[in-house]
Each structure stands twice: as structure tokens, then as C-alpha cells.
Amino acid sequence: MERLNDNVYHIVQTNTSPPQIPDTNKYSLSLHSLMQNIIVYDTTLRDGEQMPGVSFSPAQKREIALALEEAGIREIEAGFPAISSAEVSMMREVKNSLSKSRMLALSRVVESDIDAAADAGADLVLLFIATSDIHLKYKLHMGRQEVLERAVEAVEYAKSRGLEPSISSEDSTRTEPEFLKKFLMAGVDAGAVRVGITDTLGIGTPESISSLVKFLKKDINARLSVHLHNDFGLGTANAISGVKAGAGAVAVTVNGMGERAGNISLEQFVSAMKFLYDTDLGVDTAKLTPLARIVSDYAGLSLHPNQPLVGSNAFHHESGIHAAAVLENPSTYEPVSPEDVGNTRRISLGKHSGHRVIRALLESRGVDFSSDELDMLVSAVKKEGARNRTVNPETVLEMFKRMKMDNN
Ligand code: MN
């Protein structure tokens, strides 16, 4: 282990040769079955709502929780009950409306927080306290031993309140790894059913998260969750790296919403696991685009057109070469079908559209045409495109019908 600077630790692997990973998409059976067992827990209603300017109403929270349940998310972190009695009653309503999924509540290692989580009806309480030296010194003003003792007491108290406790360290990626392991193991000894690491600042990399998870899992015999942030855009890659290294739960949010650059996107993590790693985590991916739209709507945010999988451009083809090929066979330029993630295909034609794409469109719809008719239609589409910027395929077919009628 090497201390790189005052705040960042990286575990240096003694074996520097690249890890032996089988072909993409072809994982060994054991790794595959290990990865099937991953819990995807959604924190849109808690960490997602911590995004500046976002506030969901209790009715919206209930609706989002139900949509998550409907999509197959079995653990929903619905809030931070210590915030207020309104948060407690909102959570109680969420809990009462869920029939298949469990509700999780965030809690500091403080008895009153744990009491609030019990009042809210939480099934599992996510206890957390920071463990990095910088947080200990400037935020908690505590020593390591005190942090460890408070965590142990909180786990025991949560158990006495009938809650399943999970213990997480905040700012794990800047925590001295040996202390991190000692802290989490103390939590397990006290009765924590799950331990968690957090990349609070989003500074982890696929390699460092993998090393850290392996280092901890060697000695910790409990499900390990990862709560990661996306400050460098590595969130999804880090989460996948974490589960490949043995993590058994991943915190996600719809649209990756959350503080600063946000959290791991539910859509991206679940879809990458399913379509690129052949690992179905039980989430109905066809529900992902509608879910992304409900949440962005309630959050008062618009989805970026280029947002992977759920954005309006994710399956939008405009360039002539792409559009013509997609009309013949969508797999030429689509990694999965839009229906696989609940999105829709859009093909736009316009002033740059040539014979090739318009011929492909007519042929794909089984329309008979002569080469003169094609010439006329292409110039009509170019003219229409210059006026309207884009012309959808239905309009082109309408134009063709009208043209035929006018010529008869
Ligand atoms: Mn967070």
C-alpha cells in the first residue's frame, strides 16, 4: 500500500500484470452467478433529491417509489428521516405503498436518527460516519477510535430497535485502508448485515475501486455495498469494476441525479450489466425511459438529448448513411433496440437526404416507385427539409402519396 499524497490512498497490487479477464460478454459461470446476486438499491429519493434545486412532493415520491418497484428495484432508499417529522411521515407513506420492495433509511450514528428511521418504518437502516482523516479533523473533530466506537454502538442500538443495520464509511476512498477494514469489521462483529464504502468525492477509478473492494472482501464476510459519485464521469465503470471485484450492492439514482456531478445512473448501470455483461439484475429495462422521464419531469430538469439510453437522441438517426442503413437493419447503428430500454427510434430526413435513404425508406415500407418518382420525391424532401429542418419518415410517405395522386 502506498500513500500517494495527504488525502488519497491507492492500493498497489503486487502483481502488475493485467488481470486475467475472459472475453467480453463471456464470463466464467462462477463470476456470472456471483454477479446475478447483486442488489441494486435506488437512492433517487434521498441522494438524488440532494441535487441543488430539487424537491419532490410526498405524492411525487410515492409515485417514483412505485415506479421503481414496478421496474424491479427491490430496495429503495426513500429518505433521511432525521431531517424532519414531515420526512418521517412521507417515508411511512412510501413504505405503506410498497408491496414487494424494501425501504431503506439513511441515518447518522446517533440514537435519535435511528429512532426516526424506526418511526419511518425502515426495513434496513444505512448508518454512516466519515472515516477519512480529513473528515475526522475538519468535520467530525473526532479521533479514529471514537468514530469506531460510535459506529459499533449505533449498530447495536439499531438492532435493539428491530432494524437491520448496515454500516458505511463516508469518504472511504480517502480513508487509510487498514483503518477502513478495521472499522467495517467492527461493524460486522457488532451485527451489521451489510457494510458499505462510499466514493464521496467521485475520485475512484475502475482500478482503485476494484483493489479496494478485493482488499476488504478478503477479510469481511458480509455483503459489501458501493455508493459512488460521478465527478469524473467514471461512475458506471467504477460500479461495474466494484461488482466484478465482489461488491454485492450498488447505489444508483434515476438519471444519475445527485449532488455535484451526481451518482451512478440506474439506467446505465443496469443496462450495461444486462446488455454488455450478460447479467440480468432483475430490472425491467423497458421501463427505464419512462422512469427517467417521470423523474426528470418531477425534478424540473430536462433530459439531455444525448443522455445514454434514455435521451431523445439515443436512437435518433439523421445522417444519410446511418439513416439508410438503419432503415434496412437497425442493428447497423443501434447497440440495442430502443424498445429494450423503453425508448423510441427516430429517423429524420431533410435537405441533406439523398436518393439512398429515401429509396431505403420506400423499400422498407413496401412502396413501389419508378426512378422518376424517386427523383421527384428526393427534391420535394430537400425543399421541405430546407423549410422545416427535419422531416420525419411518415411525412415523406404522405408526400409520396400526394405526389402520386397529383400525377394521376
Ligand atoms: Mn452520496
mmCIF file of C-alpha atoms and ligand atoms in Angstrom:
data_model
loop_
_atom_site.group_PDB
_atom_site.id
_atom_site.type_symbol
_atom_site.label_atom_id
_atom_site.label_comp_id
_atom_site.label_asym_id
_atom_site.label_seq_id
_atom_site.Cartn_x
_atom_site.Cartn_y
_atom_site.Cartn_z
ATOM 1 C CA MET A 1 0.000 0.000 0.000
ATOM 2 C CA GLU A 2 1.308 3.386 -0.884
ATOM 3 C CA ARG A 3 0.244 6.780 0.314
ATOM 4 C CA LEU A 4 0.186 8.952 -2.777
ATOM 5 C CA ASN A 5 -0.470 12.253 -1.089
ATOM 6 C CA ASP A 6 -2.083 13.548 2.070
ATOM 7 C CA ASN A 7 -5.585 12.526 1.111
ATOM 8 C CA VAL A 8 -5.560 9.824 -1.495
ATOM 9 C CA TYR A 9 -4.652 6.218 -0.881
ATOM 10 C CA HIS A 10 -4.254 3.701 -3.596
ATOM 11 C CA ILE A 11 -3.714 0.050 -3.026
ATOM 12 C CA VAL A 12 -0.910 -1.004 -5.283
ATOM 13 C CA GLN A 13 -1.247 -4.548 -6.496
ATOM 14 C CA THR A 14 1.949 -6.534 -6.139
ATOM 15 C CA ASN A 15 1.204 -8.353 -9.358
ATOM 16 C CA THR A 16 1.455 -5.730 -12.066
ATOM 17 C CA SER A 17 0.443 -7.961 -14.966
ATOM 18 C CA PRO A 18 -3.031 -7.168 -16.304
ATOM 19 C CA PRO A 19 -5.854 -9.092 -14.632
ATOM 20 C CA GLN A 20 -6.982 -12.196 -16.455
ATOM 21 C CA ILE A 21 -10.425 -11.320 -17.667
ATOM 22 C CA PRO A 22 -12.169 -13.661 -20.083
ATOM 23 C CA ASP A 23 -13.510 -12.338 -23.392
ATOM 24 C CA THR A 24 -16.004 -9.523 -23.126
ATOM 25 C CA ASN A 25 -19.507 -10.940 -22.721
ATOM 26 C CA LYS A 26 -18.164 -14.368 -21.767
ATOM 27 C CA TYR A 27 -17.669 -14.587 -18.058
ATOM 28 C CA SER A 28 -16.965 -17.739 -16.198
ATOM 29 C CA LEU A 29 -20.024 -19.303 -14.638
ATOM 30 C CA SER A 30 -18.929 -18.563 -11.085
ATOM 31 C CA LEU A 31 -18.354 -14.872 -11.698
ATOM 32 C CA HIS A 32 -21.595 -14.749 -13.629
ATOM 33 C CA SER A 33 -23.650 -16.313 -10.845
ATOM 34 C CA LEU A 34 -21.909 -14.096 -8.299
ATOM 35 C CA MET A 35 -22.917 -11.055 -10.306
ATOM 36 C CA GLN A 36 -26.552 -12.214 -10.563
ATOM 37 C CA ASN A 37 -26.839 -11.760 -6.829
ATOM 38 C CA ILE A 38 -26.191 -8.024 -6.831
ATOM 39 C CA ILE A 39 -28.670 -5.740 -5.123
ATOM 40 C CA VAL A 40 -29.404 -2.532 -6.982
ATOM 41 C CA TYR A 41 -30.642 -0.056 -4.410
ATOM 42 C CA ASP A 42 -32.038 3.214 -5.578
ATOM 43 C CA THR A 43 -31.401 6.463 -3.751
ATOM 44 C CA THR A 44 -33.158 8.905 -6.111
ATOM 45 C CA LEU A 45 -35.455 9.944 -3.279
ATOM 46 C CA ARG A 46 -32.582 10.617 -0.873
ATOM 47 C CA ASP A 47 -29.235 11.373 -2.553
ATOM 48 C CA GLY A 48 -30.972 12.295 -5.809
ATOM 49 C CA GLU A 49 -33.100 14.849 -4.059
ATOM 50 C CA GLN A 50 -29.963 16.405 -2.558
ATOM 51 C CA MET A 51 -29.310 17.810 -6.023
ATOM 52 C CA PRO A 52 -29.458 21.615 -5.735
ATOM 53 C CA GLY A 53 -32.898 22.992 -6.516
ATOM 54 C CA VAL A 54 -34.684 19.632 -6.495
ATOM 55 C CA SER A 55 -37.552 18.920 -4.139
ATOM 56 C CA PHE A 56 -40.116 16.191 -4.701
ATOM 57 C CA SER A 57 -43.562 16.418 -3.121
ATOM 58 C CA PRO A 58 -44.676 13.476 -0.951
ATOM 59 C CA ALA A 59 -47.088 12.399 -3.717
ATOM 60 C CA GLN A 60 -44.303 12.519 -6.306
ATOM 61 C CA LYS A 61 -42.042 10.488 -4.014
ATOM 62 C CA ARG A 62 -44.689 7.841 -3.619
ATOM 63 C CA GLU A 63 -45.203 7.706 -7.359
ATOM 64 C CA ILE A 64 -41.461 7.460 -8.057
ATOM 65 C CA ALA A 65 -41.097 4.719 -5.422
ATOM 66 C CA LEU A 66 -43.925 2.755 -7.033
ATOM 67 C CA ALA A 67 -42.406 3.191 -10.492
ATOM 68 C CA LEU A 68 -39.077 1.909 -9.144
ATOM 69 C CA GLU A 69 -40.816 -1.062 -7.564
ATOM 70 C CA GLU A 70 -42.682 -1.721 -10.799
ATOM 71 C CA ALA A 71 -39.368 -1.690 -12.686
ATOM 72 C CA GLY A 72 -37.997 -4.336 -10.336
ATOM 73 C CA ILE A 73 -35.902 -2.310 -7.880
ATOM 74 C CA ARG A 74 -36.177 -4.208 -4.621
ATOM 75 C CA GLU A 75 -34.509 -1.738 -2.256
ATOM 76 C CA ILE A 76 -35.478 1.912 -2.162
ATOM 77 C CA GLU A 77 -33.623 4.420 -0.017
ATOM 78 C CA ALA A 78 -36.542 6.754 0.490
ATOM 79 C CA GLY A 79 -35.088 9.486 2.667
ATOM 80 C CA PHE A 80 -33.176 10.768 5.667
ATOM 81 C CA PRO A 81 -35.813 10.591 8.419
ATOM 82 C CA ALA A 82 -33.815 12.685 10.906
ATOM 83 C CA ILE A 83 -34.448 15.756 8.714
ATOM 84 C CA SER A 84 -37.989 16.365 9.950
ATOM 85 C CA SER A 85 -41.227 14.757 11.059
ATOM 86 C CA ALA A 86 -42.556 15.514 7.550
ATOM 87 C CA GLU A 87 -39.775 13.327 6.122
ATOM 88 C CA VAL A 88 -40.755 10.565 8.569
ATOM 89 C CA SER A 89 -44.405 10.652 7.551
ATOM 90 C CA MET A 90 -43.547 10.844 3.846
ATOM 91 C CA MET A 91 -41.380 7.756 4.290
ATOM 92 C CA ARG A 92 -44.095 5.954 6.190
ATOM 93 C CA GLU A 93 -46.441 6.574 3.248
ATOM 94 C CA VAL A 94 -43.842 5.290 0.808
ATOM 95 C CA LYS A 95 -43.318 2.215 2.953
ATOM 96 C CA ASN A 96 -47.067 1.536 3.114
ATOM 97 C CA SER A 97 -47.481 1.782 -0.632
ATOM 98 C CA LEU A 98 -44.661 -0.684 -1.414
ATOM 99 C CA SER A 99 -45.677 -4.317 -1.691
ATOM 100 C CA LYS A 100 -42.546 -6.055 -2.966
ATOM 101 C CA SER A 101 -39.645 -3.728 -2.252
ATOM 102 C CA ARG A 102 -37.900 -2.921 0.977
ATOM 103 C CA MET A 103 -37.434 0.616 2.225
ATOM 104 C CA LEU A 104 -34.045 1.857 3.380
ATOM 105 C CA ALA A 105 -33.368 4.919 5.513
ATOM 106 C CA LEU A 106 -30.168 6.911 5.910
ATOM 107 C CA SER A 107 -29.017 7.608 9.464
ATOM 108 C CA ARG A 108 -26.072 9.132 11.248
ATOM 109 C CA VAL A 109 -24.644 7.051 14.083
ATOM 110 C CA VAL A 110 -26.887 8.900 16.524
ATOM 111 C CA GLU A 111 -29.698 7.345 18.557
ATOM 112 C CA SER A 112 -32.266 9.998 17.595
ATOM 113 C CA ASP A 113 -31.593 9.358 13.884
ATOM 114 C CA ILE A 114 -32.041 5.631 14.385
ATOM 115 C CA ASP A 115 -35.272 6.262 16.299
ATOM 116 C CA ALA A 116 -36.523 8.349 13.352
ATOM 117 C CA ALA A 117 -35.628 5.542 10.936
ATOM 118 C CA ALA A 118 -37.607 3.101 13.087
ATOM 119 C CA ASP A 119 -40.551 5.527 13.173
ATOM 120 C CA ALA A 120 -40.401 5.839 9.389
ATOM 121 C CA GLY A 121 -40.826 2.071 9.120
ATOM 122 C CA ALA A 122 -37.450 1.371 7.530
ATOM 123 C CA ASP A 123 -36.530 -2.260 6.898
ATOM 124 C CA LEU A 124 -32.832 -1.540 6.781
ATOM 125 C CA VAL A 125 -31.007 1.441 8.222
ATOM 126 C CA LEU A 126 -27.976 2.787 6.368
ATOM 127 C CA LEU A 127 -25.746 4.005 9.199
ATOM 128 C CA PHE A 128 -22.822 6.134 8.139
ATOM 129 C CA ILE A 129 -19.952 8.101 9.578
ATOM 130 C CA ALA A 130 -16.908 9.577 7.904
ATOM 131 C CA THR A 131 -13.609 7.748 8.317
ATOM 132 C CA SER A 132 -11.051 9.762 6.334
ATOM 133 C CA ASP A 133 -8.529 11.768 8.322
ATOM 134 C CA ILE A 134 -9.583 14.994 6.589
ATOM 135 C CA HIS A 135 -13.241 14.486 7.592
ATOM 136 C CA LEU A 136 -12.262 13.421 11.103
ATOM 137 C CA LYS A 137 -10.150 16.504 11.580
ATOM 138 C CA TYR A 138 -12.227 19.207 9.887
ATOM 139 C CA LYS A 139 -15.770 17.888 10.106
ATOM 140 C CA LEU A 140 -16.233 15.476 12.974
ATOM 141 C CA HIS A 141 -13.410 16.673 15.251
ATOM 142 C CA MET A 142 -13.025 13.097 16.453
ATOM 143 C CA GLY A 143 -10.280 10.515 16.595
ATOM 144 C CA ARG A 144 -10.416 7.175 14.794
ATOM 145 C CA GLN A 145 -11.139 5.199 17.965
ATOM 146 C CA GLU A 146 -14.121 7.381 18.813
ATOM 147 C CA VAL A 147 -15.526 7.025 15.287
ATOM 148 C CA LEU A 148 -15.216 3.258 15.527
ATOM 149 C CA GLU A 149 -16.893 3.110 18.946
ATOM 150 C CA ARG A 150 -19.800 5.314 17.850
ATOM 151 C CA ALA A 151 -20.367 3.116 14.821
ATOM 152 C CA VAL A 152 -20.420 -0.043 16.919
ATOM 153 C CA GLU A 153 -22.848 1.487 19.424
ATOM 154 C CA ALA A 154 -25.126 2.627 16.606
ATOM 155 C CA VAL A 155 -25.199 -0.827 15.012
ATOM 156 C CA GLU A 156 -26.114 -2.358 18.370
ATOM 157 C CA TYR A 157 -28.765 0.271 19.022
ATOM 158 C CA ALA A 158 -30.319 -0.186 15.559
ATOM 159 C CA LYS A 159 -30.552 -3.926 16.208
ATOM 160 C CA SER A 160 -32.224 -3.269 19.559
ATOM 161 C CA ARG A 161 -34.794 -1.139 17.672
ATOM 162 C CA GLY A 162 -35.583 -4.073 15.387
ATOM 163 C CA LEU A 163 -33.829 -2.621 12.340
ATOM 164 C CA GLU A 164 -31.406 -4.402 10.058
ATOM 165 C CA PRO A 165 -28.227 -2.332 10.281
ATOM 166 C CA SER A 166 -25.793 -1.528 7.503
ATOM 167 C CA ILE A 167 -22.661 0.408 8.378
ATOM 168 C CA SER A 168 -20.898 2.601 5.836
ATOM 169 C CA SER A 169 -17.862 4.773 5.944
ATOM 170 C CA GLU A 170 -18.176 8.151 4.306
ATOM 171 C CA ASP A 171 -15.200 9.241 2.167
ATOM 172 C CA SER A 172 -13.865 5.675 2.028
ATOM 173 C CA THR A 173 -11.641 6.372 -0.971
ATOM 174 C CA ARG A 174 -9.634 8.846 1.124
ATOM 175 C CA THR A 175 -9.552 6.635 4.210
ATOM 176 C CA GLU A 176 -6.447 4.713 5.224
ATOM 177 C CA PRO A 177 -7.416 1.210 4.014
ATOM 178 C CA GLU A 178 -6.307 -0.709 7.119
ATOM 179 C CA PHE A 179 -8.438 1.546 9.316
ATOM 180 C CA LEU A 180 -11.321 1.270 6.857
ATOM 181 C CA LYS A 181 -11.201 -2.508 7.092
ATOM 182 C CA LYS A 182 -10.964 -2.429 10.890
ATOM 183 C CA PHE A 183 -13.943 -0.058 11.047
ATOM 184 C CA LEU A 184 -16.156 -2.183 8.789
ATOM 185 C CA MET A 185 -15.158 -5.424 10.527
ATOM 186 C CA ALA A 186 -16.055 -3.900 13.889
ATOM 187 C CA GLY A 187 -19.466 -3.110 12.399
ATOM 188 C CA VAL A 188 -19.946 -6.698 11.252
ATOM 189 C CA ASP A 189 -18.876 -8.026 14.656
ATOM 190 C CA ALA A 190 -21.487 -5.760 16.234
ATOM 191 C CA GLY A 191 -24.211 -7.208 13.966
ATOM 192 C CA ALA A 192 -24.217 -5.192 10.742
ATOM 193 C CA VAL A 193 -25.756 -7.270 7.944
ATOM 194 C CA ARG A 194 -24.096 -5.160 5.299
ATOM 195 C CA VAL A 195 -21.100 -2.869 5.056
ATOM 196 C CA GLY A 196 -20.652 -0.027 2.634
ATOM 197 C CA ILE A 197 -17.944 2.028 1.079
ATOM 198 C CA THR A 198 -18.547 5.430 -0.447
ATOM 199 C CA ASP A 199 -16.585 7.335 -3.016
ATOM 200 C CA THR A 200 -17.973 10.572 -1.687
ATOM 201 C CA LEU A 201 -15.888 12.784 -3.968
ATOM 202 C CA GLY A 202 -16.029 10.609 -7.066
ATOM 203 C CA ILE A 203 -12.232 10.202 -7.178
ATOM 204 C CA GLY A 204 -12.216 6.426 -7.554
ATOM 205 C CA THR A 205 -11.099 4.733 -10.751
ATOM 206 C CA PRO A 206 -12.055 1.281 -12.027
ATOM 207 C CA GLU A 207 -8.664 0.041 -10.786
ATOM 208 C CA SER A 208 -8.713 1.670 -7.336
ATOM 209 C CA ILE A 209 -12.317 0.647 -6.616
ATOM 210 C CA SER A 210 -11.541 -2.910 -7.682
ATOM 211 C CA SER A 211 -8.431 -3.064 -5.484
ATOM 212 C CA LEU A 212 -10.248 -1.604 -2.505
ATOM 213 C CA VAL A 213 -13.202 -3.997 -2.794
ATOM 214 C CA LYS A 214 -10.887 -7.008 -3.121
ATOM 215 C CA PHE A 215 -8.788 -5.842 -0.184
ATOM 216 C CA LEU A 216 -11.883 -5.517 2.033
ATOM 217 C CA LYS A 217 -13.683 -8.642 0.821
ATOM 218 C CA LYS A 218 -10.659 -10.796 1.670
ATOM 219 C CA ASP A 219 -11.494 -10.456 5.368
ATOM 220 C CA ILE A 220 -15.054 -9.178 5.545
ATOM 221 C CA ASN A 221 -17.727 -11.801 5.386
ATOM 222 C CA ALA A 222 -20.761 -9.587 4.739
ATOM 223 C CA ARG A 223 -22.381 -8.086 1.682
ATOM 224 C CA LEU A 224 -20.381 -5.040 0.633
ATOM 225 C CA SER A 225 -22.206 -2.137 -0.992
ATOM 226 C CA VAL A 226 -20.707 0.660 -3.044
ATOM 227 C CA HIS A 227 -22.081 4.190 -3.107
ATOM 228 C CA LEU A 228 -20.166 6.079 -5.766
ATOM 229 C CA HIS A 229 -20.196 9.518 -7.317
ATOM 230 C CA ASN A 230 -19.604 10.603 -10.870
ATOM 231 C CA ASP A 231 -17.305 13.613 -10.589
ATOM 232 C CA PHE A 232 -15.003 12.377 -13.355
ATOM 233 C CA GLY A 233 -17.696 10.572 -15.351
ATOM 234 C CA LEU A 234 -16.312 7.201 -14.222
ATOM 235 C CA GLY A 235 -19.309 6.274 -12.061
ATOM 236 C CA THR A 236 -20.769 3.439 -14.123
ATOM 237 C CA ALA A 237 -17.342 1.998 -14.925
ATOM 238 C CA ASN A 238 -16.410 2.142 -11.236
ATOM 239 C CA ALA A 239 -19.638 0.402 -10.199
ATOM 240 C CA ILE A 240 -19.071 -2.404 -12.701
ATOM 241 C CA SER A 241 -15.490 -2.719 -11.556
ATOM 242 C CA GLY A 242 -16.742 -2.890 -7.960
ATOM 243 C CA VAL A 243 -19.194 -5.722 -8.590
ATOM 244 C CA LYS A 244 -16.630 -7.650 -10.613
ATOM 245 C CA ALA A 245 -14.323 -7.396 -7.614
ATOM 246 C CA GLY A 246 -17.001 -8.776 -5.280
ATOM 247 C CA ALA A 247 -19.252 -5.903 -4.208
ATOM 248 C CA GLY A 248 -22.814 -7.159 -3.659
ATOM 249 C CA ALA A 249 -24.866 -3.961 -3.763
ATOM 250 C CA VAL A 250 -24.739 -0.765 -5.794
ATOM 251 C CA ALA A 251 -26.445 2.541 -5.008
ATOM 252 C CA VAL A 252 -27.972 4.189 -8.070
ATOM 253 C CA THR A 253 -30.239 7.100 -8.914
ATOM 254 C CA VAL A 254 -32.538 7.644 -11.872
ATOM 255 C CA ASN A 255 -30.712 9.805 -14.457
ATOM 256 C CA GLY A 256 -27.683 9.696 -12.165
ATOM 257 C CA MET A 257 -29.069 12.702 -10.349
ATOM 258 C CA GLY A 258 -27.424 13.767 -7.116
ATOM 259 C CA GLU A 259 -25.023 16.221 -5.600
ATOM 260 C CA ARG A 260 -22.397 17.835 -7.852
ATOM 261 C CA ALA A 261 -21.892 15.514 -10.848
ATOM 262 C CA GLY A 262 -24.375 13.046 -9.410
ATOM 263 C CA ASN A 263 -24.484 9.345 -8.625
ATOM 264 C CA ILE A 264 -24.422 6.125 -10.629
ATOM 265 C CA SER A 265 -27.201 6.182 -13.200
ATOM 266 C CA LEU A 266 -29.707 3.375 -12.690
ATOM 267 C CA GLU A 267 -30.329 3.161 -16.444
ATOM 268 C CA GLN A 268 -26.667 2.985 -17.403
ATOM 269 C CA PHE A 269 -25.560 0.543 -14.723
ATOM 270 C CA VAL A 270 -28.445 -1.893 -15.151
ATOM 271 C CA SER A 271 -28.346 -1.749 -18.962
ATOM 272 C CA ALA A 272 -24.572 -2.147 -19.179
ATOM 273 C CA MET A 273 -24.796 -5.164 -16.875
ATOM 274 C CA LYS A 274 -27.591 -6.689 -18.928
ATOM 275 C CA PHE A 275 -26.503 -5.952 -22.480
ATOM 276 C CA LEU A 276 -22.718 -5.808 -22.189
ATOM 277 C CA TYR A 277 -22.046 -8.177 -19.274
ATOM 278 C CA ASP A 278 -24.921 -10.596 -19.832
ATOM 279 C CA THR A 279 -26.081 -10.145 -16.242
ATOM 280 C CA ASP A 280 -29.774 -9.548 -15.665
ATOM 281 C CA LEU A 281 -30.241 -7.815 -12.326
ATOM 282 C CA GLY A 282 -34.000 -8.259 -12.351
ATOM 283 C CA VAL A 283 -34.797 -4.765 -13.567
ATOM 284 C CA ASP A 284 -37.242 -4.420 -16.455
ATOM 285 C CA THR A 285 -35.123 -2.257 -18.744
ATOM 286 C CA ALA A 286 -38.141 -1.439 -20.935
ATOM 287 C CA LYS A 287 -39.377 0.697 -18.017
ATOM 288 C CA LEU A 288 -36.194 2.790 -17.868
ATOM 289 C CA THR A 289 -37.011 5.584 -20.328
ATOM 290 C CA PRO A 290 -40.490 6.253 -18.895
ATOM 291 C CA LEU A 291 -38.940 6.245 -15.404
ATOM 292 C CA ALA A 292 -36.201 8.668 -16.489
ATOM 293 C CA ARG A 293 -38.855 10.986 -17.930
ATOM 294 C CA ILE A 294 -41.111 10.942 -14.849
ATOM 295 C CA VAL A 295 -38.193 11.701 -12.561
ATOM 296 C CA SER A 296 -36.737 14.477 -14.722
ATOM 297 C CA ASP A 297 -40.193 15.975 -15.042
ATOM 298 C CA TYR A 298 -40.812 15.954 -11.274
ATOM 299 C CA ALA A 299 -37.308 17.247 -10.638
ATOM 300 C CA GLY A 300 -37.952 20.142 -13.033
ATOM 301 C CA LEU A 301 -34.966 19.125 -15.147
ATOM 302 C CA SER A 302 -34.821 18.263 -18.808
ATOM 303 C CA LEU A 303 -33.075 15.144 -20.015
ATOM 304 C CA HIS A 304 -30.014 15.900 -22.088
ATOM 305 C CA PRO A 305 -30.750 14.773 -25.679
ATOM 306 C CA ASN A 306 -27.509 12.770 -25.707
ATOM 307 C CA GLN A 307 -28.160 11.068 -22.369
ATOM 308 C CA PRO A 308 -27.214 7.416 -22.864
ATOM 309 C CA LEU A 309 -30.122 5.028 -23.494
ATOM 310 C CA VAL A 310 -32.945 7.332 -22.389
ATOM 311 C CA GLY A 311 -32.145 10.632 -24.151
ATOM 312 C CA SER A 312 -34.202 11.726 -27.152
ATOM 313 C CA ASN A 313 -31.155 11.342 -29.406
ATOM 314 C CA ALA A 314 -30.069 7.948 -28.083
ATOM 315 C CA PHE A 315 -31.831 6.255 -31.033
ATOM 316 C CA HIS A 316 -32.124 9.227 -33.398
ATOM 317 C CA HIS A 317 -30.569 8.888 -36.827
ATOM 318 C CA GLU A 318 -30.182 11.811 -39.145
ATOM 319 C CA SER A 319 -27.043 11.398 -41.216
ATOM 320 C CA GLY A 320 -27.972 9.960 -44.615
ATOM 321 C CA ILE A 321 -25.597 6.998 -44.403
ATOM 322 C CA HIS A 322 -26.736 5.999 -40.898
ATOM 323 C CA ALA A 323 -30.436 6.530 -41.591
ATOM 324 C CA ALA A 324 -30.374 4.490 -44.812
ATOM 325 C CA ALA A 325 -28.592 1.613 -43.082
ATOM 326 C CA VAL A 326 -30.939 1.721 -40.081
ATOM 327 C CA LEU A 327 -33.944 1.544 -42.402
ATOM 328 C CA GLU A 328 -32.506 -1.675 -43.834
ATOM 329 C CA ASN A 329 -31.417 -3.092 -40.491
ATOM 330 C CA PRO A 330 -31.448 -1.084 -37.235
ATOM 331 C CA SER A 331 -28.594 -3.145 -35.787
ATOM 332 C CA THR A 332 -26.203 -1.363 -38.134
ATOM 333 C CA TYR A 333 -26.205 1.695 -35.872
ATOM 334 C CA GLU A 334 -28.055 0.697 -32.705
ATOM 335 C CA PRO A 335 -26.323 -1.225 -29.889
ATOM 336 C CA VAL A 336 -29.699 -2.438 -28.555
ATOM 337 C CA SER A 337 -33.252 -1.860 -29.747
ATOM 338 C CA PRO A 338 -34.887 1.292 -28.426
ATOM 339 C CA GLU A 339 -37.734 -0.922 -27.108
ATOM 340 C CA ASP A 340 -35.195 -2.732 -24.908
ATOM 341 C CA VAL A 341 -34.903 0.411 -22.793
ATOM 342 C CA GLY A 342 -38.373 1.848 -23.441
ATOM 343 C CA ASN A 343 -37.091 4.493 -25.833
ATOM 344 C CA THR A 344 -38.176 5.091 -29.442
ATOM 345 C CA ARG A 345 -36.333 5.218 -32.733
ATOM 346 C CA ARG A 346 -36.384 8.473 -34.639
ATOM 347 C CA ILE A 347 -35.240 8.908 -38.191
ATOM 348 C CA SER A 348 -35.015 12.410 -39.532
ATOM 349 C CA LEU A 349 -34.751 13.304 -43.175
ATOM 350 C CA GLY A 350 -34.131 16.734 -44.565
ATOM 351 C CA LYS A 351 -32.274 18.839 -47.040
ATOM 352 C CA HIS A 352 -29.212 16.574 -46.836
ATOM 353 C CA SER A 353 -31.179 13.409 -47.591
ATOM 354 C CA GLY A 354 -30.217 11.746 -50.853
ATOM 355 C CA HIS A 355 -31.624 9.028 -53.063
ATOM 356 C CA ARG A 356 -30.190 6.256 -50.979
ATOM 357 C CA VAL A 357 -32.036 6.957 -47.740
ATOM 358 C CA ILE A 358 -35.330 7.785 -49.441
ATOM 359 C CA ARG A 359 -35.137 4.655 -51.580
ATOM 360 C CA ALA A 360 -34.426 2.656 -48.392
ATOM 361 C CA LEU A 361 -37.445 4.254 -46.714
ATOM 362 C CA LEU A 362 -39.822 3.409 -49.569
ATOM 363 C CA GLU A 363 -38.480 -0.122 -49.849
ATOM 364 C CA SER A 364 -38.723 -0.671 -46.086
ATOM 365 C CA ARG A 365 -42.448 0.168 -46.340
ATOM 366 C CA GLY A 366 -43.001 -1.967 -49.423
ATOM 367 C CA VAL A 367 -43.873 1.012 -51.634
ATOM 368 C CA ASP A 368 -43.493 0.622 -55.423
ATOM 369 C CA PHE A 369 -41.900 3.547 -57.237
ATOM 370 C CA SER A 370 -40.206 4.436 -60.500
ATOM 371 C CA SER A 371 -36.853 6.176 -60.721
ATOM 372 C CA ASP A 372 -38.561 9.370 -61.929
ATOM 373 C CA GLU A 373 -40.842 9.289 -58.928
ATOM 374 C CA LEU A 374 -37.845 8.826 -56.656
ATOM 375 C CA ASP A 375 -36.107 11.838 -58.249
ATOM 376 C CA MET A 376 -39.212 13.975 -57.720
ATOM 377 C CA LEU A 377 -39.652 12.822 -54.150
ATOM 378 C CA VAL A 378 -35.987 13.494 -53.269
ATOM 379 C CA SER A 379 -36.193 17.075 -54.500
ATOM 380 C CA ALA A 380 -39.513 17.580 -52.694
ATOM 381 C CA VAL A 381 -37.997 16.287 -49.427
ATOM 382 C CA LYS A 382 -34.947 18.536 -49.839
ATOM 383 C CA LYS A 383 -37.257 21.532 -50.321
ATOM 384 C CA GLU A 384 -39.405 20.585 -47.336
ATOM 385 C CA GLY A 385 -36.261 19.989 -45.287
ATOM 386 C CA ALA A 386 -34.913 23.440 -46.098
ATOM 387 C CA ARG A 387 -38.166 24.879 -44.723
ATOM 388 C CA ASN A 388 -38.616 22.630 -41.692
ATOM 389 C CA ARG A 389 -35.077 21.426 -40.895
ATOM 390 C CA THR A 390 -36.137 17.824 -40.355
ATOM 391 C CA VAL A 391 -38.808 15.741 -41.999
ATOM 392 C CA ASN A 392 -39.988 12.552 -40.410
ATOM 393 C CA PRO A 393 -40.468 9.391 -42.475
ATOM 394 C CA GLU A 394 -44.285 9.478 -42.183
ATOM 395 C CA THR A 395 -44.308 12.937 -43.749
ATOM 396 C CA VAL A 396 -42.148 11.647 -46.601
ATOM 397 C CA LEU A 397 -44.599 8.802 -47.231
ATOM 398 C CA GLU A 398 -47.504 11.282 -47.164
ATOM 399 C CA MET A 399 -45.641 13.460 -49.674
ATOM 400 C CA PHE A 400 -45.156 10.454 -51.924
ATOM 401 C CA LYS A 401 -48.869 9.590 -51.807
ATOM 402 C CA ARG A 402 -49.863 13.161 -52.606
ATOM 403 C CA MET A 403 -47.349 13.287 -55.449
ATOM 404 C CA LYS A 404 -48.806 10.088 -56.956
ATOM 405 C CA MET A 405 -52.352 11.467 -56.704
ATOM 406 C CA ASP A 406 -51.354 14.776 -58.303
ATOM 407 C CA ASN A 407 -49.730 12.942 -61.200
ATOM 408 C CA ASN A 408 -52.736 10.729 -61.887
HETATM 409 MN MN MN B 1 -23.818 10.346 -1.919
#
